[in-house]
Short mmCIF file of C-alpha atoms in Angstrom, two decimals:
data_model
loop_
_atom_site.label_atom_id
_atom_site.label_comp_id
_atom_site.label_asym_id
_atom_site.label_seq_id
_atom_site.Cartn_x
_atom_site.Cartn_y
_atom_site.Cartn_z
CA MET A 1 36.68 124.42 143.08
CA SER A 2 37.31 127.39 141.43
CA GLN A 3 34.28 129.80 140.20
CA PRO A 4 34.29 131.34 136.65
CA LEU A 5 35.03 135.07 136.74
CA PHE A 6 33.77 136.02 133.23
CA ARG A 7 30.34 137.48 133.01
CA LYS A 8 28.33 138.64 129.81
CA ARG A 9 26.13 141.39 129.70
CA TRP A 10 23.02 139.71 128.40
CA LEU A 11 20.59 142.40 129.51
CA SER A 12 22.27 145.51 127.83
CA ALA A 13 19.55 145.68 125.17
CA ALA A 14 16.27 145.23 127.52
CA ILE A 15 18.07 147.78 129.74
CA ALA A 16 18.23 150.56 126.84
CA LEU A 17 14.86 149.49 125.71
CA ALA A 18 13.65 150.11 129.26
CA ALA A 19 15.47 153.64 129.26
CA CYS A 20 13.56 154.78 126.23
CA SER A 21 10.47 153.46 127.43
CA SER A 22 10.68 155.13 130.92
CA SER A 23 11.49 158.59 129.09
CA ALA A 24 8.26 158.30 127.07
CA PHE A 25 6.14 157.14 129.83
CA ALA A 26 7.49 160.21 131.74
CA GLN A 27 6.36 162.46 128.90
CA GLU A 28 2.79 161.00 128.89
CA ALA A 29 2.56 160.98 132.81
CA ASP A 30 3.30 164.74 132.73
CA GLN A 31 0.24 165.04 130.26
CA ASP A 32 -2.07 162.80 132.38
CA SER A 33 -0.93 161.61 135.59
CA SER A 34 -4.25 160.22 136.37
CA ASP A 35 -4.38 157.84 133.59
CA LEU A 36 -0.94 155.95 133.50
CA PRO A 37 -0.34 153.59 130.32
CA VAL A 38 0.94 150.11 131.06
CA VAL A 39 4.66 149.75 130.05
CA ARG A 40 5.73 146.06 129.16
CA VAL A 41 9.46 145.35 128.35
CA VAL A 42 10.51 142.38 126.54
CA GLY A 43 14.15 141.45 126.25
CA GLU A 44 15.50 138.60 124.60
CA ALA A 45 19.14 137.21 124.79
CA ILE A 46 21.04 136.69 121.26
CA SER A 47 21.16 133.11 120.65
CA GLU A 48 25.00 132.03 120.75
CA PRO A 49 26.87 128.69 120.71
CA THR A 50 29.18 129.65 123.44
CA THR A 51 28.41 127.74 127.08
CA GLU A 52 31.22 129.81 128.87
CA ASP A 53 29.27 131.53 131.73
CA THR A 54 26.19 130.88 130.88
CA GLY A 55 25.59 128.44 134.05
CA SER A 56 23.78 126.24 131.72
CA TYR A 57 24.22 122.23 130.87
CA THR A 58 22.78 122.83 127.43
CA SER A 59 23.37 125.37 124.77
CA ASN A 60 21.13 127.73 122.52
CA ARG A 61 23.29 126.74 119.63
CA VAL A 62 25.73 124.32 118.23
CA THR A 63 28.17 124.67 115.47
CA ILE A 64 28.68 120.69 114.58
CA GLY A 65 26.66 121.13 111.32
CA LYS A 66 28.78 123.65 109.29
CA GLN A 67 26.68 126.49 110.68
CA GLY A 68 25.23 127.68 114.01
CA LEU A 69 21.90 125.97 114.49
CA SER A 70 19.91 125.20 117.66
CA LEU A 71 19.38 121.44 118.92
CA LYS A 72 15.66 121.83 117.81
CA GLU A 73 16.79 122.63 114.12
CA THR A 74 19.02 119.66 113.99
CA PRO A 75 17.37 116.42 112.76
CA GLN A 76 20.18 114.09 114.25
CA SER A 77 20.74 112.97 117.94
CA VAL A 78 23.37 115.51 119.43
CA SER A 79 24.60 115.92 122.86
CA VAL A 80 26.50 118.94 124.11
CA ILE A 81 28.80 118.92 126.98
CA THR A 82 29.03 122.47 128.19
CA ARG A 83 31.73 124.60 129.94
CA GLU A 84 29.47 124.42 133.45
CA ARG A 85 29.08 120.73 133.24
CA MET A 86 32.91 119.93 132.59
CA ASN A 87 33.61 122.47 135.57
CA ASP A 88 31.04 120.92 137.91
CA GLN A 89 32.06 117.27 137.12
CA ASN A 90 35.95 117.99 137.04
CA MET A 91 36.04 116.80 133.45
CA THR A 92 39.83 117.54 132.43
CA THR A 93 40.21 115.11 129.64
CA LEU A 94 38.29 114.14 126.68
CA ASP A 95 38.14 110.60 128.32
CA ASP A 96 36.17 111.93 130.94
CA VAL A 97 33.99 113.88 128.58
CA LEU A 98 32.98 111.01 126.39
CA THR A 99 32.66 108.30 128.97
CA ARG A 100 29.76 110.49 130.70
CA THR A 101 28.13 111.18 127.04
CA THR A 102 24.84 109.54 126.20
CA GLY A 103 25.37 106.68 123.53
CA ILE A 104 29.12 106.51 123.71
CA THR A 105 31.19 103.50 124.88
CA LYS A 106 34.77 102.87 125.01
CA ARG A 107 37.30 100.04 124.55
CA ASP A 108 40.65 100.78 126.58
CA PHE A 109 44.04 99.79 125.63
CA GLY A 110 45.61 100.38 128.99
CA PRO A 111 44.91 103.34 131.14
CA THR A 112 46.32 105.85 128.74
CA ALA A 113 44.75 104.77 125.31
CA SER A 114 41.24 104.07 124.23
CA VAL A 115 38.76 104.14 121.31
CA TYR A 116 35.54 105.38 121.55
CA LEU A 117 32.47 103.94 119.93
CA SER A 118 28.96 104.99 118.75
CA ARG A 119 25.83 103.10 117.15
CA GLY A 120 28.28 100.13 117.44
CA TYR A 121 31.06 101.69 115.17
CA GLU A 122 34.35 103.30 116.04
CA ILE A 123 34.40 107.13 116.26
CA ASP A 124 37.50 107.47 113.64
CA THR A 125 37.09 111.31 113.03
CA MET A 126 37.06 114.17 115.53
CA LEU A 127 36.31 117.94 114.59
CA LEU A 128 38.38 120.66 115.81
CA ASP A 129 36.17 123.76 115.54
CA GLY A 130 34.66 121.82 112.79
CA THR A 131 37.61 120.92 110.72
CA PRO A 132 38.23 117.24 110.80
CA ILE A 133 41.31 115.17 111.79
CA ASP A 134 41.77 111.29 112.21
CA SER A 135 41.54 110.15 115.87
CA ALA A 136 44.20 107.66 116.69
CA ILE A 137 44.71 105.19 119.80
CA GLY A 138 46.92 107.19 122.29
CA VAL A 139 45.99 110.75 121.12
CA THR A 140 42.32 110.70 121.80
CA ASP A 141 42.47 109.95 125.55
CA THR A 142 45.01 112.22 127.16
CA MET A 143 46.12 114.60 124.55
CA PHE A 144 43.24 116.81 124.42
CA ASP A 145 42.98 118.83 127.58
CA THR A 146 39.43 120.46 128.21
CA ALA A 147 41.00 123.48 129.82
CA VAL A 148 40.98 124.97 126.30
CA LEU A 149 37.61 124.00 125.32
CA ASP A 150 34.16 126.02 125.73
CA ARG A 151 32.12 122.81 124.94
CA VAL A 152 32.20 119.35 123.28
CA GLU A 153 29.24 118.50 120.51
CA VAL A 154 28.75 115.01 120.02
CA LEU A 155 26.86 113.86 116.83
CA ARG A 156 25.74 110.30 116.89
CA GLY A 157 25.14 108.46 113.23
CA PRO A 158 26.62 109.06 110.08
CA ALA A 159 28.21 112.43 109.59
CA GLY A 160 28.90 112.58 105.70
CA LEU A 161 27.80 116.12 105.09
CA ILE A 162 30.08 117.33 107.89
CA GLN A 163 33.24 115.38 107.89
CA GLY A 164 33.21 113.60 104.23
CA SER A 165 34.50 109.79 104.43
CA GLY A 166 34.63 107.72 107.73
CA GLU A 167 32.61 105.35 109.99
CA PRO A 168 28.63 105.72 110.54
CA SER A 169 29.13 105.97 114.50
CA GLY A 170 29.22 109.85 114.40
CA THR A 171 31.60 112.83 115.06
CA VAL A 172 32.91 114.64 118.10
CA ASN A 173 33.39 118.50 117.66
CA LEU A 174 35.78 120.33 120.09
CA ALA A 175 35.05 124.07 120.29
CA ARG A 176 37.84 126.02 121.72
CA LYS A 177 37.35 129.06 124.31
CA ARG A 178 37.35 132.37 122.33
CA ALA A 179 39.00 135.74 123.31
CA GLN A 180 36.50 137.91 125.25
CA GLU A 181 36.41 141.83 125.17
CA GLU A 182 35.99 141.89 128.94
CA PHE A 183 39.02 141.01 131.18
CA GLY A 184 38.76 137.78 133.02
CA PHE A 185 41.18 135.64 134.98
CA GLN A 186 40.81 132.43 136.86
CA THR A 187 43.16 130.04 138.21
CA ALA A 188 42.70 126.62 139.79
CA LEU A 189 44.82 124.22 142.04
CA SER A 190 43.86 120.57 142.78
CA TYR A 191 45.06 117.62 144.50
CA GLY A 192 43.46 114.09 144.27
CA SER A 193 44.08 110.40 144.87
CA HIS A 194 47.11 108.77 143.66
CA ASP A 195 49.28 111.89 144.08
CA ALA A 196 47.31 113.92 141.08
CA TYR A 197 48.52 117.54 140.92
CA ARG A 198 46.68 120.12 138.79
CA GLY A 199 47.39 123.65 137.88
CA GLU A 200 45.49 125.79 135.63
CA VAL A 201 45.30 129.65 134.60
CA ASP A 202 43.46 131.35 132.08
CA VAL A 203 43.44 134.92 131.36
CA THR A 204 41.44 137.15 128.71
CA GLY A 205 40.84 140.43 127.67
CA ALA A 206 40.92 143.47 125.13
CA LEU A 207 44.12 144.33 124.23
CA ASP A 208 43.46 147.88 122.72
CA GLU A 209 41.14 150.79 124.16
CA SER A 210 38.17 150.08 121.55
CA GLY A 211 38.08 146.37 122.06
CA ARG A 212 38.64 145.27 118.47
CA LEU A 213 41.84 143.50 119.33
CA ARG A 214 41.35 140.78 121.91
CA GLY A 215 43.64 138.00 123.24
CA ARG A 216 43.52 134.71 125.49
CA PHE A 217 46.08 132.37 127.08
CA VAL A 218 45.46 129.20 129.00
CA GLY A 219 47.95 127.05 130.57
CA VAL A 220 47.93 123.69 132.27
CA HIS A 221 50.09 121.21 134.05
CA ASP A 222 48.81 117.80 135.03
CA ASP A 223 50.83 115.22 136.70
CA ARG A 224 49.16 112.06 138.13
CA ASN A 225 50.15 108.69 139.30
CA HIS A 226 47.81 105.48 138.98
CA PHE A 227 46.36 102.70 141.22
CA ILE A 228 48.86 100.52 139.01
CA ASP A 229 52.34 100.66 140.30
CA HIS A 230 54.89 102.68 138.54
CA VAL A 231 52.08 103.90 136.15
CA TYR A 232 51.77 107.83 135.79
CA THR A 233 50.73 110.44 133.19
CA GLU A 234 52.08 114.09 132.97
CA ASN A 235 51.00 116.66 130.38
CA THR A 236 51.61 120.42 129.92
CA THR A 237 49.01 122.41 127.84
CA ARG A 238 49.56 125.80 126.46
CA TYR A 239 46.76 127.54 124.15
CA GLY A 240 46.89 131.20 122.81
CA THR A 241 44.40 133.06 120.52
CA LEU A 242 44.06 136.65 119.24
CA GLU A 243 40.94 137.98 117.64
CA TYR A 244 40.88 141.14 115.59
CA ASP A 245 37.50 142.79 114.48
CA VAL A 246 38.61 144.20 110.99
CA THR A 247 35.08 145.82 110.58
CA PRO A 248 32.10 145.47 112.90
CA SER A 249 30.98 142.55 110.64
CA THR A 250 34.40 140.86 109.97
CA THR A 251 36.53 139.09 112.73
CA ILE A 252 40.04 137.19 112.03
CA SER A 253 41.19 134.85 114.55
CA VAL A 254 44.63 133.17 114.88
CA GLY A 255 46.21 130.89 117.38
CA LEU A 256 48.26 127.98 118.43
CA MET A 257 47.65 125.13 120.77
CA ASP A 258 50.49 122.88 122.02
CA GLN A 259 50.40 119.98 124.40
CA SER A 260 52.91 117.50 125.15
CA GLY A 261 53.42 114.80 127.77
CA GLU A 262 54.64 111.52 128.60
CA SER A 263 53.03 108.41 130.47
CA ARG A 264 54.12 105.11 131.39
CA PRO A 265 51.91 102.49 129.17
CA ASN A 266 50.29 99.34 130.54
CA TYR A 267 48.50 96.61 128.86
CA GLY A 268 46.75 95.11 131.68
CA LEU A 269 47.00 91.57 133.15
CA PRO A 270 46.33 88.05 131.42
CA GLN A 271 43.61 85.78 131.79
CA LEU A 272 44.47 82.31 133.12
CA ALA A 273 44.37 79.27 130.41
CA ASN A 274 40.80 78.36 131.97
CA GLY A 275 39.37 81.97 131.56
CA GLN A 276 39.56 82.96 134.91
CA LEU A 277 41.00 86.11 136.19
CA LEU A 278 44.40 86.34 138.10
CA ASP A 279 44.21 86.21 141.67
CA ILE A 280 46.75 88.91 142.27
CA ASP A 281 46.85 92.49 143.38
CA ARG A 282 45.28 94.68 140.80
CA SER A 283 48.08 97.25 141.37
CA THR A 284 50.46 94.69 140.01
CA TYR A 285 52.79 95.93 137.09
CA HIS A 286 54.35 93.80 134.58
CA GLY A 287 56.41 96.46 132.87
CA SER A 288 59.81 98.11 133.17
CA LEU A 289 60.65 101.42 134.82
CA TRP A 290 62.02 102.27 131.07
CA ASP A 291 58.68 101.86 129.67
CA VAL A 292 57.36 105.27 128.25
CA LYS A 293 54.74 106.81 125.80
CA ASP A 294 55.73 110.49 124.73
CA GLU A 295 53.14 112.23 122.86
CA SER A 296 52.88 115.66 121.40
CA ILE A 297 50.28 117.47 119.44
CA GLU A 298 50.81 121.04 117.92
CA ARG A 299 47.89 123.08 116.32
CA TYR A 300 48.08 126.39 114.15
CA PHE A 301 44.79 127.91 113.11
CA ALA A 302 43.45 130.90 111.36
CA GLU A 303 40.00 131.57 110.93
CA LEU A 304 37.91 134.69 109.06
CA GLU A 305 34.05 135.09 109.64
CA HIS A 306 32.00 137.84 108.20
CA GLU A 307 28.30 138.55 108.94
CA LEU A 308 26.30 139.50 105.81
CA ASP A 309 23.84 142.38 106.02
CA ASN A 310 20.87 140.03 105.10
CA GLY A 311 21.85 137.85 108.31
CA GLY A 312 23.84 135.42 106.49
CA ASN A 313 27.38 134.28 107.33
CA PHE A 314 30.74 133.48 105.52
CA ARG A 315 33.47 131.43 107.34
CA ILE A 316 36.86 130.30 106.33
CA ILE A 317 39.08 128.20 108.38
CA ALA A 318 42.53 126.46 108.19
CA ASN A 319 44.22 124.03 110.43
CA HIS A 320 47.70 122.68 110.63
CA ILE A 321 48.04 119.69 113.25
CA ASP A 322 51.27 117.80 114.06
CA ARG A 323 51.06 114.88 116.35
CA GLU A 324 53.57 112.27 117.19
CA THR A 325 53.26 109.30 119.54
CA ASP A 326 56.10 107.29 120.62
CA THR A 327 55.97 103.99 122.72
CA GLN A 328 58.36 101.99 124.21
CA GLN A 329 56.83 98.96 126.35
CA SER A 330 57.60 95.58 127.96
CA THR A 331 54.10 94.98 129.45
CA ALA A 332 52.28 92.82 126.84
CA GLY A 333 52.49 89.07 127.60
CA VAL A 334 52.25 86.79 124.62
CA SER A 335 52.03 83.38 126.60
CA ILE A 336 48.77 81.92 128.60
CA PRO A 337 49.56 81.32 132.14
CA THR A 338 47.96 78.22 134.01
CA SER A 339 48.46 79.54 137.39
CA ASN A 340 49.01 82.80 139.41
CA THR A 341 52.50 82.12 139.93
CA ASP A 342 53.50 81.47 136.47
CA ASP A 343 56.28 83.20 134.47
CA ILE A 344 55.12 84.74 131.07
CA ASN A 345 56.73 85.78 127.94
CA ILE A 346 56.76 89.51 127.68
CA TRP A 347 57.27 91.15 124.14
CA GLN A 348 59.45 94.16 124.21
CA TRP A 349 58.68 96.58 121.20
CA ARG A 350 58.76 100.21 119.98
CA ILE A 351 56.18 102.05 117.78
CA VAL A 352 56.22 105.65 116.60
CA ASN A 353 53.24 107.52 114.98
CA PRO A 354 53.93 110.67 113.48
CA ARG A 355 50.94 112.41 111.95
CA GLN A 356 49.89 115.61 110.01
CA ASP A 357 46.74 117.02 109.41
CA ARG A 358 45.96 120.18 106.83
CA PHE A 359 42.73 121.29 106.32
CA VAL A 360 40.97 124.15 104.95
CA ASP A 361 37.20 124.88 104.83
CA ALA A 362 34.98 127.92 103.23
CA THR A 363 31.10 127.85 104.20
CA LEU A 364 28.30 130.57 102.88
CA SER A 365 25.15 130.37 104.76
CA THR A 366 22.53 132.92 103.54
CA PRO A 367 18.78 133.47 104.17
CA PHE A 368 16.55 134.09 101.27
CA GLU A 369 12.65 134.84 101.00
CA LEU A 370 10.36 132.84 98.97
CA ALA A 371 6.54 132.41 99.13
CA GLY A 372 6.19 134.58 102.00
CA GLN A 373 8.69 132.34 103.89
CA THR A 374 12.31 132.53 105.21
CA HIS A 375 14.51 129.75 103.95
CA ASN A 376 18.16 129.30 104.05
CA TRP A 377 20.75 127.94 101.79
CA MET A 378 24.30 126.96 102.54
CA VAL A 379 26.92 126.16 100.13
CA GLY A 380 30.68 125.23 101.03
CA ALA A 381 34.07 123.53 99.94
CA SER A 382 36.81 121.74 101.83
CA HIS A 383 40.42 120.26 101.16
CA ARG A 384 42.02 118.01 103.78
CA ILE A 385 45.56 115.94 103.63
CA THR A 386 46.52 113.68 105.96
CA GLU A 387 50.12 111.97 106.26
CA GLU A 388 50.69 109.15 108.59
CA GLU A 389 53.66 106.92 109.15
CA THR A 390 54.36 104.04 111.41
CA LEU A 391 57.73 103.12 112.35
CA PHE A 392 58.02 99.74 114.25
CA GLY A 393 60.62 97.24 115.87
CA SER A 394 61.03 94.83 118.48
CA GLY A 395 63.57 94.82 121.12
CA ASP A 396 66.78 92.87 121.36
CA PRO A 397 66.05 90.72 123.14
CA GLN A 398 62.47 90.33 121.87
CA PHE A 399 61.09 88.51 124.63
CA ILE A 400 61.65 88.15 128.27
CA GLN A 401 60.18 86.22 131.08
CA ARG A 402 58.57 88.10 134.02
CA ASN A 403 56.51 86.04 137.10
CA LEU A 404 53.06 87.01 137.54
CA ALA A 405 53.28 87.10 141.45
CA ASN A 406 56.57 88.99 141.94
CA PRO A 407 57.48 90.76 138.51
CA ASN A 408 60.78 92.85 138.72
CA PRO A 409 60.53 96.21 136.81
CA GLU A 410 64.48 96.62 137.07
CA THR A 411 64.97 94.91 133.78
CA PRO A 412 67.50 96.46 131.47
CA LYS A 413 66.18 98.68 128.23
CA PRO A 414 66.75 96.63 125.09
CA THR A 415 68.18 98.27 121.76
CA PHE A 416 65.22 98.59 119.19
CA ASP A 417 65.62 97.85 115.78
CA VAL A 418 63.07 100.16 114.24
CA ASN A 419 61.85 100.06 110.62
CA GLN A 420 59.16 102.36 108.76
CA THR A 421 56.16 100.13 108.08
CA ARG A 422 53.97 102.64 106.87
CA ASP A 423 54.10 105.79 105.03
CA LEU A 424 50.55 107.10 103.59
CA GLU A 425 49.21 110.44 102.31
CA THR A 426 45.53 110.72 101.80
CA GLN A 427 43.76 113.72 100.15
CA GLU A 428 40.03 114.28 100.36
CA THR A 429 38.53 117.40 98.43
CA SER A 430 34.74 117.96 98.94
CA LEU A 431 31.74 120.35 97.78
CA TYR A 432 28.74 120.29 99.89
CA SER A 433 25.64 121.98 99.80
CA GLN A 434 22.43 122.06 101.96
CA LEU A 435 18.88 123.67 101.32
CA ARG A 436 16.52 124.42 104.39
CA LEU A 437 12.78 125.23 103.07
CA SER A 438 10.20 126.23 105.54
CA VAL A 439 7.35 124.55 103.55
CA LEU A 440 4.98 125.62 106.64
CA ALA A 441 5.41 128.00 109.30
CA ASP A 442 5.87 124.91 111.59
CA THR A 443 7.71 122.67 109.12
CA THR A 444 11.29 122.54 107.81
CA PHE A 445 12.38 120.40 104.96
CA ILE A 446 16.17 119.98 104.71
CA ALA A 447 17.79 118.65 101.53
CA GLY A 448 21.61 118.29 100.67
CA GLY A 449 24.71 116.41 100.23
CA GLN A 450 28.27 116.36 99.64
CA VAL A 451 30.41 115.10 96.40
CA SER A 452 34.04 113.88 97.37
CA TRP A 453 36.98 113.29 95.64
CA TRP A 454 39.24 111.01 97.78
CA GLU A 455 42.73 109.45 96.95
CA SER A 456 45.46 107.48 98.74
CA GLU A 457 49.18 107.13 97.95
CA ASP A 458 51.41 104.81 99.50
CA GLN A 459 55.00 106.10 99.71
CA LEU A 460 56.49 102.59 100.28
CA ASP A 461 54.32 100.53 97.51
CA SER A 462 52.79 102.32 94.95
CA THR A 463 50.85 99.34 93.97
CA ASN A 464 48.60 99.91 96.86
CA ASN A 465 47.62 103.62 95.47
CA PHE A 466 44.13 104.28 94.69
CA GLU A 467 41.26 106.66 94.35
CA ILE A 468 37.49 107.24 94.67
CA ASP A 469 36.20 109.57 92.24
CA SER A 470 32.79 112.06 92.91
CA GLU A 471 31.40 109.88 95.80
CA PHE A 472 28.14 111.59 96.81
CA THR A 473 26.64 111.39 100.25
CA PRO A 474 22.91 112.49 100.35
CA TYR A 475 21.36 114.46 103.55
CA VAL A 476 17.75 114.63 103.86
CA GLY A 477 15.59 115.66 107.13
CA LEU A 478 11.98 117.02 107.82
CA ILE A 479 11.60 118.95 111.02
CA TYR A 480 7.95 119.44 112.58
CA ASP A 481 7.48 121.98 115.64
CA ILE A 482 4.90 120.77 117.79
CA ASN A 483 5.38 123.93 119.94
CA ASP A 484 8.35 126.68 120.66
CA GLN A 485 10.16 123.94 122.76
CA VAL A 486 9.53 120.81 121.21
CA SER A 487 9.98 119.27 117.68
CA THR A 488 9.78 116.07 115.93
CA TYR A 489 11.83 114.97 113.15
CA ALA A 490 13.03 112.18 110.58
CA SER A 491 16.38 112.20 108.71
CA TYR A 492 18.11 110.19 106.19
CA THR A 493 21.87 110.27 106.27
CA GLU A 494 24.99 108.45 104.33
CA ILE A 495 28.65 108.17 104.73
CA PHE A 496 31.31 106.33 102.77
CA GLN A 497 34.47 104.48 103.89
CA PRO A 498 36.97 103.57 101.38
CA GLN A 499 38.40 99.90 101.49
CA SER A 500 42.05 99.06 101.04
CA SER A 501 41.34 95.39 100.54
CA GLN A 502 41.71 94.09 96.75
CA GLU A 503 39.85 91.48 94.70
CA VAL A 504 41.72 88.69 93.13
CA ASN A 505 42.18 90.63 90.02
CA GLY A 506 43.88 93.48 92.24
CA ASP A 507 41.17 95.97 91.77
CA PHE A 508 40.30 97.40 95.22
CA LEU A 509 36.93 97.15 96.93
CA ALA A 510 34.35 99.85 96.18
CA PRO A 511 33.69 102.27 99.27
CA GLU A 512 31.48 100.99 102.09
CA LEU A 513 28.53 102.93 102.08
CA VAL A 514 26.23 103.13 105.06
CA SER A 515 22.84 104.95 105.38
CA ARG A 516 20.95 105.55 108.44
CA LEU A 517 17.13 106.62 109.09
CA SER A 518 16.33 108.28 112.23
#
């Protein structure tokens, strides 16, 4: 396993302090060498959310809540999967990460597609550096390679203040690797079971003498077979970013991430009519050699961050994400067998899902003094547009027969009559704010919320258009610090989920509101 080669200089401030103290100590020693004073040097590392090269399985801070806070300051259940842990446990896909995260379960749709659940609900939204995108079957599993990530932050429970609308399950924030000033290079090659080949290269460093301009490139190729005959996945990932310090307090970063690949889908083996499992080899594949799932994702982003003189922070980020999944398959059985040697009917179909997400978010966070205590106020606004289409069609012929015990994968590829069945655009505009009051030296009260305007436009049927006006989702929390390391908290959060179902009179149902007390 390759070892990380990037190292940050955490002790520079302490060394400088020690040098100053040594100079003063030398002068005093010259005056009275028989009575030397005690010199104590105390250094403290700056708390940063970056986990790369820390050697830690936890993080000082998380950015899943619109601003950088420690876990101790966050009154919800949050887990952080760091770069160190991903390296040590060889987590190369998002599936590897989420299946090893506390409180997360998954439901598989074959070896290359899954949905993930928390608190009994599906995680329907993910965050890329804090900006939300819909998570769709077939994309959340293989299409986010962890080689480009510094950490994965997982929040369990409603996340209305963070993502706006959605299920009360929680959210997953994928925090990308950042360009570093010091030069670093690492590469890794691996080989595993079922002919799994993987190669990585990661290079970063300053692009000018001053270090104000920095860059980073990550490239990955992953190719592996499966224990099921003829099933495979192949992915290529490219990620590049540039960062430039306009001033010592202002940084602009831009970049792109491109991942493309293909796999052979497999929807598993059927059960017998009596409910028992088939008594055949688990490697049996009931599809055809023409079965394929093509996937691609392209992300373009730009970010500006400015540190205020009073310790506050202003951040604006814009994301544009294009995704497409094209699945052609012949493994989905539609008849129920009675014995291990039956012929079953296989449904041949193709589905194409183009999706596009555009998002912009601006956040201001600033401390202020009141009654001898330091408090914090955060305010922000976001706008999100999601466009999604579905094109679906059965093959000609629509059904073929396959023997359970002796399937033939050499069946000819049918023609597909693919038609557009869905063309939907949703927009969500939000204003949010949060106030953190240090009511006592060891007690913090948090109050805030988000107001959202949501609308959906069906391009195929205008009677399905509907909107939600000024939906408010509150957020309240109380944190008591037992000591410097341990705190206890209580919180109340809400989230809303729009509903497309209609009443008898044609009116759309009110959004589903879910609250959670922690």
